[in-house]
Coordinates of C-alpha atoms in Angstrom, one line a residue:
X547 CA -13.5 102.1 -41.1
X548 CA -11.4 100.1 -43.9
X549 CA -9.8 101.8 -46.7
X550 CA -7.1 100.6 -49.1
X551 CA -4.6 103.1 -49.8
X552 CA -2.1 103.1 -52.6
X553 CA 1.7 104.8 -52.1
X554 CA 4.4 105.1 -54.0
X555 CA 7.2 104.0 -51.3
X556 CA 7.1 101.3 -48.6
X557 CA 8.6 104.7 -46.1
X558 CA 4.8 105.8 -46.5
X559 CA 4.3 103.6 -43.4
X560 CA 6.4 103.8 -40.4
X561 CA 8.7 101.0 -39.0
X562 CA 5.7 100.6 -36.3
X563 CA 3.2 99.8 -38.5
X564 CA 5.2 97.8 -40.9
X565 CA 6.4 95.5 -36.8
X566 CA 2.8 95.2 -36.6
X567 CA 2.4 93.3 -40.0
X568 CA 4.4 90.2 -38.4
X569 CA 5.9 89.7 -41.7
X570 CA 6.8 86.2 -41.1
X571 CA 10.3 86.6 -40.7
X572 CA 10.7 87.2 -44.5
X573 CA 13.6 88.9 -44.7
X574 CA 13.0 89.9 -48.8
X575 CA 9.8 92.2 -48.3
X576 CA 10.6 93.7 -45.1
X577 CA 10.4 97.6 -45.1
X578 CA 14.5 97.5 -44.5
X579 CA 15.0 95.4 -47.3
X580 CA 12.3 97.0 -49.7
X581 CA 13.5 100.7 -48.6
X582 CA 17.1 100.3 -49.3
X583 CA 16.0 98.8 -52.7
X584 CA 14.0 102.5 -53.0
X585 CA 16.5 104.7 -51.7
X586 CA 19.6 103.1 -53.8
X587 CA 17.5 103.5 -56.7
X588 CA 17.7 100.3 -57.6
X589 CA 13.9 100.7 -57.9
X590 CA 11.7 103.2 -59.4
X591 CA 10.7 104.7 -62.7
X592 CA 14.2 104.4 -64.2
X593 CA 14.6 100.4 -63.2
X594 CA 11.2 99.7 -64.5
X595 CA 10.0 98.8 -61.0
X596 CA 7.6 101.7 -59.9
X597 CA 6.8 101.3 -56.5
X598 CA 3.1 100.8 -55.7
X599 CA 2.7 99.3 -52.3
X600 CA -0.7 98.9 -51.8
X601 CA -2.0 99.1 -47.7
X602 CA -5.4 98.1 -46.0
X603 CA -6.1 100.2 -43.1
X604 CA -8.8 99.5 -40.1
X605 CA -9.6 102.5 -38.2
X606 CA -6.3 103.9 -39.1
X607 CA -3.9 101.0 -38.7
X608 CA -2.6 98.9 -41.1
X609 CA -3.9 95.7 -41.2
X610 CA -2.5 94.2 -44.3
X611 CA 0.1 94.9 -47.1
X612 CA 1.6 94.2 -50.5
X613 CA 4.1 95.1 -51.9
X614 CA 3.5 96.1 -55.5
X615 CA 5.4 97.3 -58.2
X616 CA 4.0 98.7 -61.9
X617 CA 6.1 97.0 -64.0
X618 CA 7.1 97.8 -67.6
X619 CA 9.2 95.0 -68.2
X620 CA 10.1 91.3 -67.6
X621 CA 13.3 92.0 -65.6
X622 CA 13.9 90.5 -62.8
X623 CA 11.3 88.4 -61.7
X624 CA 12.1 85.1 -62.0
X625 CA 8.8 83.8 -63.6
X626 CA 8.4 84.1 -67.0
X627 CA 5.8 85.3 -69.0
X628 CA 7.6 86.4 -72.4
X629 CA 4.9 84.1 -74.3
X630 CA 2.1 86.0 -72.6
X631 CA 3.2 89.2 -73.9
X632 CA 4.0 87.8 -76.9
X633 CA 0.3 86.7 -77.6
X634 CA -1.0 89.7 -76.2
X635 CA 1.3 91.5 -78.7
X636 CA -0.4 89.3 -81.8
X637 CA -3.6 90.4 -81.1
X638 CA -2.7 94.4 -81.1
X639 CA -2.9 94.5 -77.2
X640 CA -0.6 95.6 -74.5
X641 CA 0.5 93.8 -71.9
X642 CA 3.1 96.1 -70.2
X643 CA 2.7 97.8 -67.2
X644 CA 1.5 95.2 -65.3
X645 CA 1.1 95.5 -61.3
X646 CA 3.8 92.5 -59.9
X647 CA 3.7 91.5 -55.9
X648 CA 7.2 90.3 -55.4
X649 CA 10.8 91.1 -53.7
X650 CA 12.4 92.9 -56.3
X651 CA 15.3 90.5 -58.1
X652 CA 14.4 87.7 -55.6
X653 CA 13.5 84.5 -56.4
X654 CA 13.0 83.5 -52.7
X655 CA 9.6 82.4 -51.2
X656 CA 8.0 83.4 -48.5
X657 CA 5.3 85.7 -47.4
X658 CA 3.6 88.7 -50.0
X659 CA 0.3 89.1 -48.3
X660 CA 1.7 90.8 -45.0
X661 CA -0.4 90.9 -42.0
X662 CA -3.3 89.7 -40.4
X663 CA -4.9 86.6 -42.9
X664 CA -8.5 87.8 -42.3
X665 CA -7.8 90.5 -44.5
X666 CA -6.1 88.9 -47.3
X667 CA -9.9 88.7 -49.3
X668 CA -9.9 92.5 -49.0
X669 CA -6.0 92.8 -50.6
X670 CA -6.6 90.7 -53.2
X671 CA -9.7 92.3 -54.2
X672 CA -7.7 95.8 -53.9
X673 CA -5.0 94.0 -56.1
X674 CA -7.8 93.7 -58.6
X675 CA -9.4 96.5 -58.5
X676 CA -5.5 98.9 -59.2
X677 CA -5.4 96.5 -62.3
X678 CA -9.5 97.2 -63.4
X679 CA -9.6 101.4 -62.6
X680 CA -5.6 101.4 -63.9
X681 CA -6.3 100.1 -67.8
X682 CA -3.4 97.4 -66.1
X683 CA -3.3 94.2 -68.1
X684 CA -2.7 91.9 -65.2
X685 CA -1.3 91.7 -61.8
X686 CA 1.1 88.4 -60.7
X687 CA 1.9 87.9 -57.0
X688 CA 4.9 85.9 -57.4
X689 CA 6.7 83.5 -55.2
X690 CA 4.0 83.4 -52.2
X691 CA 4.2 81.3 -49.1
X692 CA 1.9 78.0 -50.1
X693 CA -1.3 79.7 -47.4
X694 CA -1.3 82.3 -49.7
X695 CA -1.2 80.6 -53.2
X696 CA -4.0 78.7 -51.9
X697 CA -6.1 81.6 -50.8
X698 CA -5.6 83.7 -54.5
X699 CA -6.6 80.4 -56.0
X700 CA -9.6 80.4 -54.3
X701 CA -9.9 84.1 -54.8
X702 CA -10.3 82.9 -59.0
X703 CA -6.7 84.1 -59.6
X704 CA -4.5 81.9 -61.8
X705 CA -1.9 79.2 -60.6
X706 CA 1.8 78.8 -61.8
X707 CA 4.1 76.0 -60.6
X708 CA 7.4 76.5 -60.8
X709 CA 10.7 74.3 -59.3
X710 CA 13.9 75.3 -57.6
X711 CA 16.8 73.7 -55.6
X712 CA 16.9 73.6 -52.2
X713 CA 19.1 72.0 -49.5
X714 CA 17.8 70.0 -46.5
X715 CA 19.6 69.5 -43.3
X716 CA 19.1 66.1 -41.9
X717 CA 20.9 66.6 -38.6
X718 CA 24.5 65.8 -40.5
X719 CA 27.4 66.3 -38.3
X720 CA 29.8 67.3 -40.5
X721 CA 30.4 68.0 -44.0
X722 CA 32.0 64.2 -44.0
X723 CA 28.7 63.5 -43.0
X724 CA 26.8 65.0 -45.3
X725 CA 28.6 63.4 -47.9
X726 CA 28.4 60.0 -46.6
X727 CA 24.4 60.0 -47.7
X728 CA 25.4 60.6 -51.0
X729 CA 25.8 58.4 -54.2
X730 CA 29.7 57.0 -55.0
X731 CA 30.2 58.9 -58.1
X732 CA 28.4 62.2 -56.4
X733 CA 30.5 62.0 -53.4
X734 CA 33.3 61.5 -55.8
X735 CA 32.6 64.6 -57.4
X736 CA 32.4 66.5 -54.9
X737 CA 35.7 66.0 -53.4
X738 CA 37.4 66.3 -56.6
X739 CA 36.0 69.4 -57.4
X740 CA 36.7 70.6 -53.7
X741 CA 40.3 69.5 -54.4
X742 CA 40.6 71.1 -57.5
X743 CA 40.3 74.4 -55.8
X744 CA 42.5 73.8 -52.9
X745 CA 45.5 72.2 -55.3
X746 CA 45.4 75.6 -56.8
X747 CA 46.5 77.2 -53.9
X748 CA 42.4 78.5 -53.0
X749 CA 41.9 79.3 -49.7
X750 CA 38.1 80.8 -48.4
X751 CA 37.3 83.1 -45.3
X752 CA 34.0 82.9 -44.1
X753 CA 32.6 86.4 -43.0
X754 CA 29.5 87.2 -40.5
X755 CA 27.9 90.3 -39.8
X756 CA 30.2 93.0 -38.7
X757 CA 33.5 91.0 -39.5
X758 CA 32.5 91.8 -42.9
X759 CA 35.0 95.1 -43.8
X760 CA 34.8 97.9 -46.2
X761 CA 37.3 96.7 -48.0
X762 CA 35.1 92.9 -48.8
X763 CA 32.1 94.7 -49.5
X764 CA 34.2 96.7 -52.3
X765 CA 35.7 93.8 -53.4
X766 CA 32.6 91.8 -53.1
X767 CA 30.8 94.7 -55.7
X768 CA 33.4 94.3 -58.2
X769 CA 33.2 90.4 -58.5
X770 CA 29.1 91.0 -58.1
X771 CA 29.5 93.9 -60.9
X772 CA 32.1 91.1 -63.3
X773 CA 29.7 88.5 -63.1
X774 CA 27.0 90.6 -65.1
X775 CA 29.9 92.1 -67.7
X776 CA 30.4 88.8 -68.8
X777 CA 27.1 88.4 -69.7
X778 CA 26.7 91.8 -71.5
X779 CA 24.3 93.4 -68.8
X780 CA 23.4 95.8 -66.2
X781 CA 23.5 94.2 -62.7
X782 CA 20.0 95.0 -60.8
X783 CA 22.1 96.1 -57.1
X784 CA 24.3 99.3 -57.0
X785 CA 27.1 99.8 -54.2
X786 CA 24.4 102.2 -52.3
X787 CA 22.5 99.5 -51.8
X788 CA 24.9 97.2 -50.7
X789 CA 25.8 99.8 -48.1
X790 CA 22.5 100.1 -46.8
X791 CA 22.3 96.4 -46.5
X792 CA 25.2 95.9 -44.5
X793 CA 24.3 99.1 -42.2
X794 CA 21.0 97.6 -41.7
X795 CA 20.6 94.0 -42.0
X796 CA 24.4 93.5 -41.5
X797 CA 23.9 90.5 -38.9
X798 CA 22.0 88.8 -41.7
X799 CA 25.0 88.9 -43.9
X800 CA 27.4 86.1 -44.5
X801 CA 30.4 86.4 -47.1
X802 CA 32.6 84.0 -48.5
X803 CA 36.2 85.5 -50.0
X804 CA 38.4 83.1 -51.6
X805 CA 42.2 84.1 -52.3
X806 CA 45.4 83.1 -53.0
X807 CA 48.6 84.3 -51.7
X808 CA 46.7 86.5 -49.7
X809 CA 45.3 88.2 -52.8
X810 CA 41.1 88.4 -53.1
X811 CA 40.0 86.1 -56.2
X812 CA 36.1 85.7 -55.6
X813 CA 33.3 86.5 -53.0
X814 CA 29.8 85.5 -52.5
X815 CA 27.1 86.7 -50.6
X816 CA 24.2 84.8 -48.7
X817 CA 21.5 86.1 -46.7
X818 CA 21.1 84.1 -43.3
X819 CA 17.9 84.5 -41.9
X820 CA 16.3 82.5 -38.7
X821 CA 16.9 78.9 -39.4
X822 CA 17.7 79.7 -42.9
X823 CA 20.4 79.8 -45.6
X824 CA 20.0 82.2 -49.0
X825 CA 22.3 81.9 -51.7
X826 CA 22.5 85.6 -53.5
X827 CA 25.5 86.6 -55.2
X828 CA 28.5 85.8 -56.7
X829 CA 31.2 86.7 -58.6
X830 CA 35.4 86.5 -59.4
X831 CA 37.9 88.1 -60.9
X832 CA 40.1 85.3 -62.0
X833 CA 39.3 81.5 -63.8
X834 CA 39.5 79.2 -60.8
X835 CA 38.2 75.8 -61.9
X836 CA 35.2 74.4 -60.1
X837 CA 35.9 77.6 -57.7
X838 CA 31.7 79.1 -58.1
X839 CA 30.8 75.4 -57.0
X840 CA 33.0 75.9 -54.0
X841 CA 31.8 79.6 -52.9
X842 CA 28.3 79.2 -53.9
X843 CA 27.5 75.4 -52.6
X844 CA 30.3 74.0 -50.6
X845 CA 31.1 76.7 -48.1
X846 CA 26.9 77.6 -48.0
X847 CA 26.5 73.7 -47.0
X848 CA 29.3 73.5 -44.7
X849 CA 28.2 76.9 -43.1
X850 CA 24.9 75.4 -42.6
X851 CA 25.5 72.2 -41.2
X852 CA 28.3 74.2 -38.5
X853 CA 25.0 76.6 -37.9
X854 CA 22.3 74.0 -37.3
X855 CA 20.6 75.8 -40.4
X856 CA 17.5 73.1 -41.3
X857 CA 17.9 75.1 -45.1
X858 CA 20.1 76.2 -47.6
X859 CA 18.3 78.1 -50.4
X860 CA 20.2 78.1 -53.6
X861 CA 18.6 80.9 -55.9
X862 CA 16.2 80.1 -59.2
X863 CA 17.1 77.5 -61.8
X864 CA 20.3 75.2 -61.8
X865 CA 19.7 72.0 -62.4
X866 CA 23.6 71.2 -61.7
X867 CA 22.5 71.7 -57.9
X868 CA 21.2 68.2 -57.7
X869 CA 24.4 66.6 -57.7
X870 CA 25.3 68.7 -54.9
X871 CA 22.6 67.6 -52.8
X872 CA 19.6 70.3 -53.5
X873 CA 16.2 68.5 -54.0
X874 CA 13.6 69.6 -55.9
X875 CA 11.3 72.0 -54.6
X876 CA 7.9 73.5 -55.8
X877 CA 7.3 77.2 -56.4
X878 CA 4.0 79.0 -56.7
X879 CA 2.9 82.4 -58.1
X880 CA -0.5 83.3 -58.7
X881 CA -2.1 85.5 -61.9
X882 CA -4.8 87.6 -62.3
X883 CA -5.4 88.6 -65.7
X884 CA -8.1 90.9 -66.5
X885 CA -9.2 90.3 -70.3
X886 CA -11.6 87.3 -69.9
X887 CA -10.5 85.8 -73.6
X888 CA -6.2 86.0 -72.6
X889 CA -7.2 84.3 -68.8
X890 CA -9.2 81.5 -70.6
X891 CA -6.6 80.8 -72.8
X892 CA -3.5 81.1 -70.3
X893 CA -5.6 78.9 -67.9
X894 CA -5.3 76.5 -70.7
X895 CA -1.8 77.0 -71.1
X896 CA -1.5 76.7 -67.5
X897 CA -2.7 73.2 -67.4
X898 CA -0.5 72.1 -69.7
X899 CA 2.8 73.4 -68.8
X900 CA 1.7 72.1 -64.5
X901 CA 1.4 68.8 -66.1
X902 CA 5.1 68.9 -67.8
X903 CA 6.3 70.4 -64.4
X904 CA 5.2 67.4 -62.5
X905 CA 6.9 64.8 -65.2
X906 CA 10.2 67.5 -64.5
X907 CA 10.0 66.9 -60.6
X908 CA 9.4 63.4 -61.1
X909 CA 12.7 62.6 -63.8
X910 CA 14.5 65.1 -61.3
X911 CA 13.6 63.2 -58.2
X912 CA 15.2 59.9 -60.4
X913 CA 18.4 61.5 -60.6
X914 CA 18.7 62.1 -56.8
X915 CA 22.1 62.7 -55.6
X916 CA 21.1 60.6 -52.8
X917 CA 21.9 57.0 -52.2
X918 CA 19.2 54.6 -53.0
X919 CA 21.5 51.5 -51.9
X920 CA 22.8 50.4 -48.3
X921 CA 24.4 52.7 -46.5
X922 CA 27.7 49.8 -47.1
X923 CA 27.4 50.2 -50.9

C-alpha cells in the first residue's frame, strides 16, 4: 500500500528511515542538518519557513521524501521570484504561502527528491496535489541535483537556470600551483591581495572538526552575527544552531580564524563534505583590507588542494569569484505554478530570461581567470 503523508517536522521519521533514503551524501537536507534548523528555531512559523516535509510510504516504509516548507516570504532562498509576486499582486491575487523544496538559507545543489528514483513521479504528483487541495499559489523545488530537474521537467513543472561560482581541482600540487594556470595580472592579484593581509600583521588558523573550541564558535557567531548588522538585518542562524551543528556534524566543519597579535579579527565557516568544499559564513570584527578574500577564497582553495578536494563551492552570486579561479556553473530549480494564465506567462518569461543566462555564461566564460596563452607567457 502507498500513501503520501504530510508532517510538520523532518523528527516525524526516525534516523532509520531517513539512512534508508540514501540521501546522496547531501549534507544540506539531511535529517541532522534539517532538525537542528527545527529545533534552533531557525525554522518554523515565526521565520516564515513552516515545515512541511512531505513522505511517500510503501507498506509502511518510506520510500521517498521532500523536504517542504510553506513559505510566506522570499527570504532565504536564493532564487528570486519578487517579479512573480509582483504580477500576481497586479492582478488582485496572492502569491504567498507558497510550498518551497529546498535547504533552508542554502544555495548549494544537490539532491531534494530523497530516495528511491522510481518514486519520484509519485512525490511530484503529491507536491502538486498540497499546492491544488491547499489554495497554495505554487510550489518551487529549488536547487535540485540535474536527474532531478530533468524528471520535474518532464513532470510539466517549469524550468529556471540560474549560475554560480564554483572551484575545480585539476590535480594542483600546491597553491603555487594553482596559480601558475592562471592569467599574469590574475596571478598578480592574488598575491598582492594575499600580501596585503600578511603585511598587516594577519595570521590564519585553520580548524577541523573537534579542534574547533567553544571559545571559536563564540567568536565565530559574533563575526557571523556583524556581518548581517552592517547590512541592517536579522541573520537566518542562531547560536543554538550552531551548537547543534558542531555536536552533530562537527567532523564536517572547517574554520578559518584570522588574528593579530594573538587577538581574533575574523572567522569563516565551510562545510566539508565527501570530496567537497562549501563556503558558508563569514564575518570580522575589524577593517582588514582584502582580508574576506583571504578567509573566504584563499584559505578554502589552499585547504582544498592540501585535502585532495575535486571542489570548492563558493555560495550564490559573486561575480568577483572569477578572478579567483571559480568558473561558471549552471543551477537549476524547477516551478510548478498552479493558475494556468500566471504559468503561461512565466513560461514566457522563462524563455527569455534562459536566453540572457546563456549570453551571461558565455561573456563570463570570456573573462576566465585562466590562461589562454602558453604556459611560458
Amino acid at each position: 500500500m502507498v500513501s503520501l503523508q504530510l508532517h510538520e517536522r523532518v523528527g516525524a521519521w526516525s534516523a532509520e528511515q531517513w539512512a534508508g533514503l540514501g540521501e546522496g551524501g547531501n549534507l544540506f537536507v539531511g535529517r541532522p542538518w534539517l532538525e537542528a534548523l527545527e529545533r534552533a528555531a531557525c525554522v518554523g512559523e515565526a521565520s516564515g519557513w513552516l515545515p512541511l516535509p512531505l513522505g511517500l510510504e510503501r507498506d509502511g516504509r518510506l520510500q521517498a521524501l521532500a523536504p517542504a516548507y510553506l513559505k510566506r516570504h522570499p527570504r532565504g532562498e536564493y532564487v528570486f521570484d519578487w517579479a512573480w509576486a509582483e504580477a500576481y499582486a497586479r492582478a488582485g491575487l496572492q502569491y504567498y504561502p507558497k510550498l518551497v523544496v529546498a535547504s533552508p538559507f542554502s544555495p548549494v545543489g544537490g539532491r531534494r527528491l530523497l530516495g528511491d528514483a522510481a518514486a519520484w513521479p509519485q512525490l511530484i504528483a503529491g507536491l502538486e496535489q498540497v499546492v491544488d487541495e491547499h489554495g497554495l499559489s505554487s510550489a518551487h523545488v529549488l536547487f535540485p541535483a540535474r536527474e532531478e530537474a530533468q524528471a520535474l521537467d518532464e513532470a510539466g513543472w517549469l524550468l529556471r537556470e540560474g549560475v554560480q561560482f564554483h572551484w575545480r581541482n585539476r590535480g594542483y600540487a600546491d597553491f603555487d600551483a594553482f596559480l601558475a594556470t592562471l592569467s599574469r595580472d590574475k596571478r598578480k592579484k592574488i598575491r598582492q591581495e594575499r600580501r596585503k593581509v600578511a603585511e598587516a600583521g594577519v595570521s590564519v588558523r585553520a580548524l577541523r572538526g573537534e579542534a574547533i573550541a567553544a571559545e571559536d564558535w563564540a567568536f565565530f557567531y559574533r563575526c557571523y552575527r556583524q556581518t548581517y548588522l552592517e547590512r541592517r538585518s536579522a541573520p537566518y542562524l542562531n547560536p543554538a544552531f550552531f551548537a547543534l551543528l558542531a555536536e552533530r556534524l562537527g567532523s564536517h566543519c572547517l574554520m578559518f580564524v584570522a588574528e593579530r597579535d594573538g587577538a581574533p579579527l575574523a572567522a569563516s565557516l565551510c562545510l566539508v563534505q565527501d570530496d567537497l568544499l562549501y563556503g558558508r559564513y563569514w564575518g570580522a570584527v575589524a577593517d582588514i583590507p582584502c582580508l574576506h578574500f583571504e578567509l573566504c577564497y584563499y584559505q578554502g582553495l589552499e585547504y582544498a588542494i592540501r585535502a585532495g578536494l575535486q571542489c570548492f563551492e563558493g555560495g550564490a552570486q559573486g561575480e568577483h569569484k572569477l578572478a579567483r579561479g571559480f568558473e561558471p556553473e549552471r543551477t537549476w530549480s524547477a516551478h510548478y505554478i498552479a493558475d494556468p494564465r500566471f504559468r503561461a506567462a512565466i513560461a514566457g518569461w522563462l524563455r527569455r530570461e534562459r536566453e540572457g543566462v546563456g549570453e551571461y555564461v558565455d561573456a563570463l566564460f570570456s573573462h576566465s581567470a585562466y590562461k589562454t596563452l602558453a604556459p611560458d607567457e
